[in-house]
């Protein structure tokens, strides 16, 4: 089992920045992908950004609306993934969830609230 613990959410004004972090208790398979998803009230959960493990190429993928504003990174030695969010907009308001996937498993964190005021 993998436990994911998120931190870094909060309230920020539009144009501001936040950094989310997620620590995984363990990595089960060297080929994996970690990422961030979000869910706003009344909407479906959506992908924000993902990054594959080094053994899978360290490739990143972003939702179009966050490209150029958000940056995902991971520290493979510490089993952490982070999301630097700049130029935040009110439409970025949501609960942000950390995710770990490999060829057999799919785990989620408990979520952290990000609120962007206009």
The first five atom37 places (N, CA, C, CB, O) and aatype in JSON, in Angstrom:
{
  "aatype": [20, 20, 20, 20, 20, 20, 20, 20, 20, 20, 20, 20, 20, 20, 20, 20, 20, 20, 20, 20, 20, 20, 20, 20, 20, 20, 20, 20, 20, 20, 20, 20, 20, 20, 20, 20, 20, 20, 20, 20, 20, 20, 20, 20, 20, 20, 20, 20, 20, 20, 20, 20, 20, 20, 20, 20, 20, 20, 20, 20, 20, 20, 20, 20, 20, 20, 20, 20, 20, 20, 20, 20, 20, 20, 20, 20, 20, 20, 20, 20, 20, 20, 20, 20, 20, 20, 20, 20, 20, 20, 20, 20, 20, 20, 20, 20, 20, 20, 20, 20, 20, 20, 20, 20, 20, 20, 20, 20, 20, 20, 20, 20, 20, 20, 20, 20, 20, 20],
  "atom_mask": [
    [1, 1, 1, 1, 1],
    [1, 1, 1, 1, 1],
    [1, 1, 1, 1, 1],
    [1, 1, 1, 1, 1],
    [1, 1, 1, 1, 1],
    [1, 1, 1, 1, 1],
    [1, 1, 1, 1, 1],
    [1, 1, 1, 1, 1],
    [1, 1, 1, 1, 1],
    [1, 1, 1, 1, 1],
    [1, 1, 1, 1, 1],
    [1, 1, 1, 1, 1],
    [1, 1, 1, 1, 1],
    [1, 1, 1, 1, 1],
    [1, 1, 1, 1, 1],
    [1, 1, 1, 1, 1],
    [1, 1, 1, 1, 1],
    [1, 1, 1, 1, 1],
    [1, 1, 1, 1, 1],
    [1, 1, 1, 1, 1],
    [1, 1, 1, 1, 1],
    [1, 1, 1, 1, 1],
    [1, 1, 1, 1, 1],
    [1, 1, 1, 1, 1],
    [1, 1, 1, 1, 1],
    [1, 1, 1, 1, 1],
    [1, 1, 1, 1, 1],
    [1, 1, 1, 1, 1],
    [1, 1, 1, 1, 1],
    [1, 1, 1, 1, 1],
    [1, 1, 1, 1, 1],
    [1, 1, 1, 1, 1],
    [1, 1, 1, 1, 1],
    [1, 1, 1, 1, 1],
    [1, 1, 1, 1, 1],
    [1, 1, 1, 1, 1],
    [1, 1, 1, 1, 1],
    [1, 1, 1, 1, 1],
    [1, 1, 1, 1, 1],
    [1, 1, 1, 1, 1],
    [1, 1, 1, 1, 1],
    [1, 1, 1, 1, 1],
    [1, 1, 1, 1, 1],
    [1, 1, 1, 1, 1],
    [1, 1, 1, 1, 1],
    [1, 1, 1, 1, 1],
    [1, 1, 1, 1, 1],
    [1, 1, 1, 1, 1],
    [1, 1, 1, 1, 1],
    [1, 1, 1, 1, 1],
    [1, 1, 1, 1, 1],
    [1, 1, 1, 1, 1],
    [1, 1, 1, 1, 1],
    [1, 1, 1, 1, 1],
    [1, 1, 1, 1, 1],
    [1, 1, 1, 1, 1],
    [1, 1, 1, 1, 1],
    [1, 1, 1, 1, 1],
    [1, 1, 1, 1, 1],
    [1, 1, 1, 1, 1],
    [1, 1, 1, 1, 1],
    [1, 1, 1, 1, 1],
    [1, 1, 1, 1, 1],
    [1, 1, 1, 1, 1],
    [1, 1, 1, 1, 1],
    [1, 1, 1, 1, 1],
    [1, 1, 1, 1, 1],
    [1, 1, 1, 1, 1],
    [1, 1, 1, 1, 1],
    [1, 1, 1, 1, 1],
    [1, 1, 1, 1, 1],
    [1, 1, 1, 1, 1],
    [1, 1, 1, 1, 1],
    [1, 1, 1, 1, 1],
    [1, 1, 1, 1, 1],
    [1, 1, 1, 1, 1],
    [1, 1, 1, 1, 1],
    [1, 1, 1, 1, 1],
    [1, 1, 1, 1, 1],
    [1, 1, 1, 1, 1],
    [1, 1, 1, 1, 1],
    [1, 1, 1, 1, 1],
    [1, 1, 1, 1, 1],
    [1, 1, 1, 1, 1],
    [1, 1, 1, 1, 1],
    [1, 1, 1, 1, 1],
    [1, 1, 1, 1, 1],
    [1, 1, 1, 1, 1],
    [1, 1, 1, 1, 1],
    [1, 1, 1, 1, 1],
    [1, 1, 1, 1, 1],
    [1, 1, 1, 1, 1],
    [1, 1, 1, 1, 1],
    [1, 1, 1, 1, 1],
    [1, 1, 1, 1, 1],
    [1, 1, 1, 1, 1],
    [1, 1, 1, 1, 1],
    [1, 1, 1, 1, 1],
    [1, 1, 1, 1, 1],
    [1, 1, 1, 1, 1],
    [1, 1, 1, 1, 1],
    [1, 1, 1, 1, 1],
    [1, 1, 1, 1, 1],
    [1, 1, 1, 1, 1],
    [1, 1, 1, 1, 1],
    [1, 1, 1, 1, 1],
    [1, 1, 1, 1, 1],
    [1, 1, 1, 1, 1],
    [1, 1, 1, 1, 1],
    [1, 1, 1, 1, 1],
    [1, 1, 1, 1, 1],
    [1, 1, 1, 1, 1],
    [1, 1, 1, 1, 1],
    [1, 1, 1, 1, 1],
    [1, 1, 1, 1, 1],
    [1, 1, 1, 1, 1],
    [1, 1, 1, 1, 1],
    [1, 1, 1, 1, 1]
  ],
  "atom_positions": [
    [[0.84, -1.19, 0.0], [0.0, 0.0, 0.0], [0.88, 1.25, 0.0], [-0.95, 0.0, 1.22], [1.98, 1.25, 0.56]],
    [[0.38, 2.31, -0.63], [1.09, 3.59, -0.69], [0.22, 4.64, -0.02], [1.43, 3.98, -2.16], [-0.95, 4.81, -0.37]],
    [[0.79, 5.34, 0.93], [0.08, 6.47, 1.54], [0.65, 7.76, 0.99], [0.2, 6.43, 3.1], [1.87, 7.92, 0.88]],
    [[-0.24, 8.67, 0.63], [0.14, 9.95, 0.06], [-0.31, 11.05, 1.0], [-0.46, 10.14, -1.36], [-1.49, 11.14, 1.33]],
    [[0.61, 11.89, 1.42], [0.29, 12.98, 2.35], [0.59, 14.3, 1.66], [1.1, 12.85, 3.69], [1.73, 14.6, 1.3]],
    [[-0.47, 15.09, 1.5], [-0.35, 16.37, 0.81], [-0.22, 17.51, 1.8], [-1.56, 16.6, -0.1], [-0.65, 17.41, 2.95]],
    [[0.37, 18.59, 1.34], [0.47, 19.81, 2.15], [0.61, 20.99, 1.21], [1.67, 19.74, 3.14], [0.97, 20.84, 0.04]],
    [[0.33, 22.18, 1.74], [0.6, 23.39, 0.99], [-0.6, 24.13, 0.45], [1.47, 23.07, -0.1], [-0.44, 25.2, -0.14]],
    [[-1.8, 23.61, 0.63], [-2.96, 24.34, 0.15], [-3.24, 25.57, 0.99], [-4.17, 23.43, 0.12], [-2.58, 25.81, 2.0]],
    [[-4.23, 26.34, 0.57], [-4.59, 27.53, 1.33], [-5.36, 28.53, 0.52], [-3.37, 28.17, 1.89], [-5.86, 28.24, -0.57]],
    [[-5.45, 29.74, 1.08], [-6.17, 30.84, 0.45], [-5.16, 31.85, -0.07], [-7.17, 31.51, 1.45], [-4.24, 32.25, 0.63]],
    [[-5.35, 32.25, -1.33], [-4.44, 33.22, -1.94], [-5.24, 34.12, -2.86], [-3.3, 32.5, -2.71], [-6.27, 33.72, -3.4]],
    [[-4.77, 35.32, -3.03], [-5.42, 36.25, -3.95], [-5.03, 35.92, -5.39], [-5.06, 37.71, -3.61], [-3.98, 35.34, -5.65]],
    [[-5.89, 36.31, -6.3], [-5.6, 36.1, -7.72], [-4.26, 36.74, -8.07], [-6.73, 36.7, -8.61], [-3.94, 37.85, -7.63]],
    [[-3.48, 36.01, -8.86], [-2.14, 36.46, -9.21], [-1.06, 35.95, -8.29], [-2.11, 37.94, -9.23], [0.13, 36.08, -8.58]],
    [[-1.47, 35.38, -7.18], [-0.51, 34.88, -6.2], [0.0, 33.48, -6.53], [-1.13, 34.87, -4.84], [-0.31, 32.93, -7.59]],
    [[0.78, 32.93, -5.61], [1.41, 31.64, -5.82], [1.2, 30.74, -4.61], [2.91, 31.81, -6.1], [1.07, 31.2, -3.47]],
    [[1.18, 29.45, -4.88], [1.17, 28.42, -3.85], [2.02, 27.25, -4.33], [-0.29, 27.95, -3.52], [2.2, 27.05, -5.53]],
    [[2.54, 26.5, -3.38], [3.3, 25.3, -3.71], [2.69, 24.14, -2.95], [4.82, 25.47, -3.37], [2.62, 24.15, -1.72]],
    [[2.26, 23.13, -3.69], [1.73, 21.91, -3.09], [2.82, 20.84, -3.08], [0.48, 21.4, -3.88], [3.62, 20.74, -4.01]],
    [[2.84, 20.07, -2.01], [3.79, 18.96, -1.91], [3.06, 17.69, -1.52], [4.9, 19.28, -0.89], [2.05, 17.72, -0.82]],
    [[3.59, 16.58, -1.97], [3.0, 15.28, -1.67], [4.12, 14.29, -1.4], [2.09, 14.78, -2.83], [5.04, 14.13, -2.21]],
    [[4.04, 13.64, -0.25], [5.05, 12.64, 0.12], [4.44, 11.25, 0.06], [5.63, 12.93, 1.53], [3.41, 11.0, 0.67]],
    [[5.07, 10.37, -0.68], [4.61, 8.99, -0.78], [5.37, 8.13, 0.23], [4.81, 8.44, -2.22], [6.58, 8.25, 0.39]],
    [[4.63, 7.25, 0.91], [5.25, 6.41, 1.93], [6.22, 5.39, 1.34], [4.18, 5.68, 2.74], [7.18, 4.98, 1.99]],
    [[5.98, 5.0, 0.1], [6.84, 4.05, -0.58], [6.55, 4.08, -2.07], [6.64, 2.63, -0.02], [5.51, 4.57, -2.5]],
    [[7.47, 3.57, -2.83], [7.27, 3.41, -4.26], [7.29, 1.91, -4.53], [8.38, 4.18, -5.1], [8.24, 1.22, -4.17]],
    [[6.23, 1.42, -5.16], [6.09, -0.02, -5.34], [6.82, -0.52, -6.59], [4.63, -0.39, -5.42], [7.43, -1.59, -6.56]],
    [[6.77, 0.24, -7.67], [7.41, -0.14, -8.91], [8.2, 1.05, -9.43], [6.38, -0.63, -9.96], [7.73, 2.19, -9.34]],
    [[9.37, 0.82, -9.98], [10.22, 1.92, -10.42], [9.58, 2.69, -11.58], [11.59, 1.4, -10.83], [9.8, 3.89, -11.71]],
    [[8.8, 2.02, -12.41], [8.08, 2.7, -13.5], [6.72, 3.12, -12.97], [7.93, 1.77, -14.75], [5.83, 2.29, -12.77]],
    [[6.57, 4.41, -12.76], [5.32, 4.9, -12.2], [5.09, 6.34, -12.65], [5.32, 4.81, -10.66], [5.95, 6.96, -13.27]],
    [[3.93, 6.84, -12.34], [3.62, 8.24, -12.61], [2.96, 8.83, -11.38], [2.7, 8.39, -13.87], [2.09, 8.22, -10.78]],
    [[3.38, 10.01, -11.02], [2.75, 10.75, -9.92], [2.22, 12.05, -10.47], [3.75, 11.01, -8.76], [2.73, 12.59, -11.45]],
    [[1.19, 12.56, -9.84], [0.62, 13.77, -10.37], [-0.39, 14.42, -9.45], [-0.01, 13.49, -11.67], [-0.61, 13.99, -8.32]],
    [[-0.98, 15.45, -9.98], [-1.98, 16.24, -9.27], [-3.25, 16.33, -10.11], [-1.45, 17.65, -8.93], [-3.2, 16.58, -11.31]],
    [[-4.36, 16.13, -9.44], [-5.68, 16.29, -10.02], [-6.43, 17.27, -9.15], [-6.44, 14.93, -10.14], [-6.03, 17.54, -8.02]],
    [[-7.52, 17.8, -9.66], [-8.33, 18.72, -8.85], [-9.8, 18.51, -9.14], [-7.94, 20.19, -9.13], [-10.2, 18.04, -10.2]],
    [[-10.6, 18.88, -8.14], [-12.04, 18.78, -8.28], [-12.68, 20.0, -7.66], [-12.57, 17.5, -7.62], [-12.58, 20.25, -6.46]],
    [[-13.35, 20.76, -8.51], [-14.09, 21.93, -8.05], [-15.52, 21.5, -7.72], [-14.08, 23.06, -9.12], [-15.98, 20.48, -8.22]],
    [[-16.23, 22.27, -6.89], [-17.6, 21.91, -6.52], [-18.48, 21.74, -7.74], [-18.19, 22.97, -5.6], [-18.52, 22.6, -8.62]],
    [[-19.19, 20.63, -7.79], [-20.1, 20.37, -8.89], [-19.45, 19.93, -10.18], [-20.89, 21.57, -9.14], [-20.12, 19.79, -11.2]],
    [[-18.15, 19.71, -10.15], [-17.43, 19.31, -11.36], [-16.71, 17.99, -11.14], [-16.43, 20.4, -11.78], [-16.5, 17.55, -10.01]],
    [[-16.35, 17.37, -12.26], [-15.61, 16.11, -12.18], [-14.14, 16.38, -11.86], [-15.74, 15.32, -13.5], [-13.61, 17.46, -12.13]],
    [[-13.51, 15.38, -11.29], [-12.08, 15.47, -11.03], [-11.33, 15.52, -12.37], [-11.58, 14.27, -10.16], [-11.66, 14.78, -13.3]],
    [[-10.33, 16.39, -12.45], [-9.61, 16.55, -13.7], [-8.1, 16.56, -13.46], [-10.04, 17.84, -14.4], [-7.61, 16.94, -12.39]],
    [[-7.39, 16.13, -14.49], [-5.93, 16.12, -14.43], [-5.4, 17.55, -14.46], [-5.33, 15.29, -15.59], [-5.85, 18.38, -15.24]],
    [[-4.43, 17.82, -13.59], [-3.74, 19.1, -13.61], [-2.35, 18.93, -14.21], [-3.65, 19.69, -12.17], [-1.98, 19.62, -15.16]],
    [[-1.58, 18.01, -13.64], [-0.22, 17.77, -14.13], [0.26, 16.42, -13.64], [0.74, 18.89, -13.67], [-0.08, 15.99, -12.54]],
    [[1.05, 15.75, -14.47], [1.66, 14.48, -14.08], [3.12, 14.46, -14.48], [0.9, 13.29, -14.72], [3.55, 15.19, -15.36]],
    [[3.87, 13.59, -13.81], [5.28, 13.42, -14.14], [5.64, 11.96, -13.93], [6.17, 14.35, -13.27], [5.33, 11.38, -12.9]],
    [[6.29, 11.38, -14.9], [6.67, 9.98, -14.8], [7.98, 9.85, -14.03], [6.8, 9.34, -16.19], [8.72, 10.82, -13.85]],
    [[8.24, 8.64, -13.58], [9.49, 8.39, -12.88], [10.67, 8.51, -13.85], [9.47, 6.99, -12.22], [10.5, 8.5, -15.06]],
    [[11.86, 8.62, -13.28], [13.06, 8.74, -14.1], [13.2, 7.53, -15.02], [14.31, 8.87, -13.22], [13.58, 7.68, -16.18]],
    [[12.89, 6.36, -14.52], [13.0, 5.15, -15.33], [11.99, 5.12, -16.47], [12.82, 3.92, -14.46], [12.13, 4.35, -17.42]],
    [[10.98, 5.96, -16.37], [9.98, 6.08, -17.44], [10.19, 7.34, -18.26], [8.58, 6.07, -16.86], [9.36, 7.67, -19.1]],
    [[11.28, 8.05, -18.02], [11.62, 9.2, -18.85], [11.45, 10.55, -18.18], [10.81, 9.18, -20.05], [11.89, 11.56, -18.73]],
    [[10.84, 10.59, -17.02], [10.66, 11.88, -16.35], [9.8, 12.85, -17.15], [11.99, 12.5, -16.08], [10.01, 14.06, -17.09]],
    [[8.85, 12.32, -17.89], [8.03, 13.16, -18.76], [6.91, 13.85, -17.99], [7.44, 12.32, -19.89], [6.34, 13.27, -17.07]],
    [[6.62, 15.09, -18.38], [5.55, 15.85, -17.75], [4.38, 16.06, -18.71], [6.07, 17.2, -17.27], [4.53, 16.04, -19.93]],
    [[3.23, 16.24, -18.11], [2.01, 16.48, -18.88], [1.17, 17.47, -18.1], [1.23, 15.14, -19.15], [1.01, 17.33, -16.88]],
    [[0.61, 18.47, -18.77], [-0.15, 19.51, -18.1], [-1.5, 19.72, -18.76], [0.63, 20.81, -18.09], [-1.66, 19.56, -19.97]],
    [[-2.46, 20.08, -17.94], [-3.74, 20.58, -18.45], [-3.44, 21.88, -19.2], [-4.8, 20.82, -17.28], [-2.62, 22.69, -18.76]],
    [[-4.1, 22.07, -20.32], [-3.78, 23.24, -21.16], [-3.89, 24.55, -20.4], [-4.7, 23.28, -22.37], [-3.05, 25.44, -20.58]],
    [[-4.89, 24.69, -19.55], [-5.13, 25.98, -18.91], [-4.1, 26.32, -17.83], [-6.51, 25.98, -18.3], [-4.09, 27.45, -17.34]],
    [[-3.24, 25.37, -17.45], [-2.23, 25.66, -16.44], [-0.83, 25.73, -17.02], [-2.27, 24.62, -15.34], [0.12, 26.08, -16.33]],
    [[-0.71, 25.41, -18.29], [0.62, 25.47, -18.92], [1.19, 26.89, -18.83], [0.54, 25.01, -20.41], [0.49, 27.88, -19.08]],
    [[2.46, 26.96, -18.47], [3.1, 28.26, -18.32], [2.9, 28.89, -16.95], [2.6, 29.18, -19.36], [3.58, 29.86, -16.61]],
    [[1.96, 28.35, -16.17], [1.72, 28.88, -14.83], [2.1, 27.89, -13.73], [0.25, 29.26, -14.68], [2.6, 28.28, -12.68]],
    [[1.88, 26.62, -14.0], [2.16, 25.57, -13.01], [3.38, 24.76, -13.46], [0.92, 24.63, -12.82], [3.6, 24.57, -14.66]],
    [[4.15, 24.29, -12.49], [5.29, 23.44, -12.77], [5.29, 22.26, -11.8], [6.61, 24.23, -12.67], [5.25, 22.44, -10.58]],
    [[5.33, 21.06, -12.36], [5.38, 19.86, -11.53], [6.82, 19.35, -11.49], [4.43, 18.76, -12.08], [7.56, 19.42, -12.47]],
    [[7.2, 18.84, -10.33], [8.55, 18.3, -10.18], [8.5, 17.16, -9.16], [9.56, 19.41, -9.73], [7.55, 17.05, -8.38]],
    [[9.52, 16.33, -9.18], [9.56, 15.25, -8.19], [10.98, 15.03, -7.73], [8.98, 13.96, -8.76], [11.95, 15.24, -8.46]],
    [[11.08, 14.58, -6.48], [12.36, 14.21, -5.89], [12.3, 12.71, -5.68], [12.65, 14.99, -4.53], [11.66, 12.23, -4.74]],
    [[12.95, 11.98, -6.55], [12.84, 10.52, -6.5], [13.5, 9.93, -5.26], [13.46, 9.92, -7.75], [13.09, 8.88, -4.77]],
    [[14.51, 10.6, -4.75], [15.17, 10.09, -3.55], [14.26, 10.2, -2.33], [16.48, 10.87, -3.3], [14.34, 9.37, -1.41]],
    [[13.4, 11.21, -2.32], [12.51, 11.44, -1.18], [11.09, 10.99, -1.43], [12.51, 12.9, -0.81], [10.23, 11.1, -0.56]],
    [[10.83, 10.46, -2.63], [9.47, 10.01, -2.99], [8.45, 11.14, -2.84], [9.05, 8.82, -2.12], [7.36, 10.94, -2.31]],
    [[8.81, 12.32, -3.31], [7.9, 13.45, -3.22], [7.62, 14.02, -4.62], [8.48, 14.54, -2.3], [8.44, 13.92, -5.53]],
    [[6.46, 14.61, -4.73], [6.11, 15.33, -5.94], [5.54, 16.69, -5.51], [5.07, 14.53, -6.82], [4.81, 16.77, -4.53]],
    [[5.89, 17.73, -6.25], [5.47, 19.07, -5.9], [4.82, 19.74, -7.1], [6.65, 19.9, -5.4], [5.07, 19.39, -8.25]],
    [[3.98, 20.72, -6.79], [3.32, 21.5, -7.84], [3.47, 22.97, -7.46], [1.81, 21.1, -8.01], [2.86, 23.43, -6.5]],
    [[4.27, 23.68, -8.22], [4.42, 25.12, -8.04], [3.36, 25.8, -8.89], [5.87, 25.61, -8.41], [3.32, 25.63, -10.11]],
    [[2.5, 26.58, -8.24], [1.41, 27.22, -8.93], [1.59, 28.73, -8.85], [0.04, 26.8, -8.34], [1.54, 29.32, -7.77]],
    [[1.79, 29.35, -10.0], [1.95, 30.8, -10.1], [0.79, 31.42, -10.87], [3.29, 31.16, -10.77], [0.05, 30.72, -11.56]],
    [[0.66, 32.71, -10.75], [-0.39, 33.45, -11.47], [-1.74, 32.77, -11.28], [-0.05, 33.55, -12.98], [-2.47, 32.54, -12.24]],
    [[-2.06, 32.46, -10.06], [-3.3, 31.73, -9.78], [-4.53, 32.56, -10.13], [-3.35, 31.33, -8.32], [-4.54, 33.79, -9.99]],
    [[-5.56, 31.85, -10.58], [-6.81, 32.47, -10.98], [-7.94, 31.9, -10.14], [-7.09, 32.25, -12.49], [-7.82, 30.8, -9.61]],
    [[-9.03, 32.64, -10.0], [-10.17, 32.11, -9.23], [-10.64, 30.75, -9.76], [-11.34, 33.1, -9.27], [-11.11, 29.92, -8.98]],
    [[-10.54, 30.52, -11.05], [-10.97, 29.23, -11.61], [-10.06, 28.08, -11.25], [-11.07, 29.34, -13.11], [-10.36, 26.93, -11.56]],
    [[-8.93, 28.36, -10.6], [-8.06, 27.31, -10.08], [-8.55, 26.78, -8.73], [-6.63, 27.82, -9.96], [-8.01, 25.81, -8.21]],
    [[-9.55, 27.43, -8.17], [-10.08, 27.01, -6.87], [-10.64, 25.6, -6.95], [-11.17, 27.98, -6.4], [-11.49, 25.31, -7.8]],
    [[-10.16, 24.73, -6.08], [-10.58, 23.33, -6.09], [-9.88, 22.6, -4.95], [-10.26, 22.66, -7.45], [-9.0, 23.14, -4.29]],
    [[-10.3, 21.37, -4.74], [-9.54, 20.47, -3.89], [-8.53, 19.76, -4.8], [-10.47, 19.43, -3.13], [-8.9, 19.19, -5.82]],
    [[-7.28, 19.8, -4.42], [-6.21, 19.21, -5.22], [-5.79, 17.89, -4.59], [-5.0, 20.19, -5.32], [-5.54, 17.8, -3.38]],
    [[-5.71, 16.86, -5.43], [-5.39, 15.52, -4.97], [-4.09, 15.03, -5.59], [-6.53, 14.56, -5.31], [-3.85, 15.21, -6.79]],
    [[-3.26, 14.44, -4.78], [-2.04, 13.79, -5.25], [-2.4, 12.37, -5.68], [-0.92, 13.79, -4.14], [-3.27, 11.73, -5.08]],
    [[-1.72, 11.89, -6.7], [-2.0, 10.55, -7.23], [-0.71, 9.81, -7.55], [-2.88, 10.64, -8.47], [0.26, 10.39, -8.04]],
    [[-0.72, 8.52, -7.27], [0.38, 7.63, -7.63], [-0.19, 6.47, -8.43], [1.15, 7.11, -6.37], [-1.15, 5.83, -8.0]],
    [[0.39, 6.19, -9.58], [-0.04, 5.06, -10.4], [1.17, 4.27, -10.86], [-0.87, 5.54, -11.62], [2.21, 4.84, -11.2]],
    [[1.02, 2.95, -10.87], [1.99, 2.11, -11.55], [1.23, 1.02, -12.28], [3.03, 1.5, -10.56], [0.02, 1.14, -12.47]],
    [[1.91, -0.04, -12.69], [1.24, -1.03, -13.55], [0.17, -1.82, -12.81], [2.26, -1.98, -14.12], [-0.65, -2.5, -13.44]],
    [[0.17, -1.75, -11.47], [-0.82, -2.53, -10.72], [-1.7, -1.68, -9.81], [-0.13, -3.57, -9.9], [-2.83, -2.06, -9.52]],
    [[-1.19, -0.54, -9.36], [-1.87, 0.17, -8.29], [-2.2, 1.62, -8.68], [-1.02, 0.16, -7.04], [-1.61, 2.2, -9.59]],
    [[-3.17, 2.16, -7.96], [-3.64, 3.53, -8.18], [-4.05, 4.08, -6.82], [-4.84, 3.59, -9.23], [-5.06, 3.66, -6.27]],
    [[-3.27, 5.02, -6.28], [-3.53, 5.55, -4.95], [-3.76, 7.06, -5.0], [-2.36, 5.22, -4.01], [-3.23, 7.77, -5.85]],
    [[-4.58, 7.52, -4.04], [-4.92, 8.95, -3.94], [-4.63, 9.48, -2.56], [-6.39, 9.18, -4.29], [-4.73, 8.76, -1.57]],
    [[-4.25, 10.76, -2.51], [-4.14, 11.44, -1.23], [-5.51, 11.91, -0.76], [-3.17, 12.62, -1.33], [-6.52, 11.71, -1.44]],
    [[-5.53, 12.52, 0.4], [-6.8, 12.94, 1.0], [-7.3, 14.26, 0.42], [-6.64, 13.06, 2.51], [-8.47, 14.62, 0.62]],
    [[-6.46, 14.98, -0.27], [-6.85, 16.24, -0.88], [-6.48, 17.44, -0.03], [-8.33, 16.24, -1.13], [-6.46, 17.37, 1.2]],
    [[-6.19, 18.55, -0.7], [-5.89, 19.8, -0.01], [-6.6, 20.93, -0.75], [-4.34, 20.05, 0.06], [-6.58, 20.99, -1.98]],
    [[-7.23, 21.8, 0.01], [-8.04, 22.87, -0.58], [-7.16, 24.02, -1.04], [-9.09, 23.37, 0.42], [-6.29, 24.5, -0.31]],
    [[-7.42, 24.46, -2.26], [-6.8, 25.67, -2.8], [-7.93, 26.63, -3.15], [-5.88, 25.36, -4.06], [-8.81, 26.29, -3.94]],
    [[-7.91, 27.81, -2.57], [-8.93, 28.82, -2.83], [-8.25, 30.09, -3.31], [-9.79, 29.09, -1.56], [-7.37, 30.64, -2.64]],
    [[-8.68, 30.55, -4.48], [-8.11, 31.76, -5.07], [-9.2, 32.83, -5.09], [-7.55, 31.49, -6.51], [-10.22, 32.66, -5.76]],
    [[-8.99, 33.9, -4.38], [-9.98, 34.97, -4.31], [-9.71, 36.02, -5.39], [-9.98, 35.63, -2.92], [-8.56, 36.29, -5.75]],
    [[-10.79, 36.6, -5.88], [-10.65, 37.6, -6.95], [-10.47, 38.99, -6.39], [-11.86, 37.57, -7.86], [-10.34, 39.94, -7.16]]
  ]
}
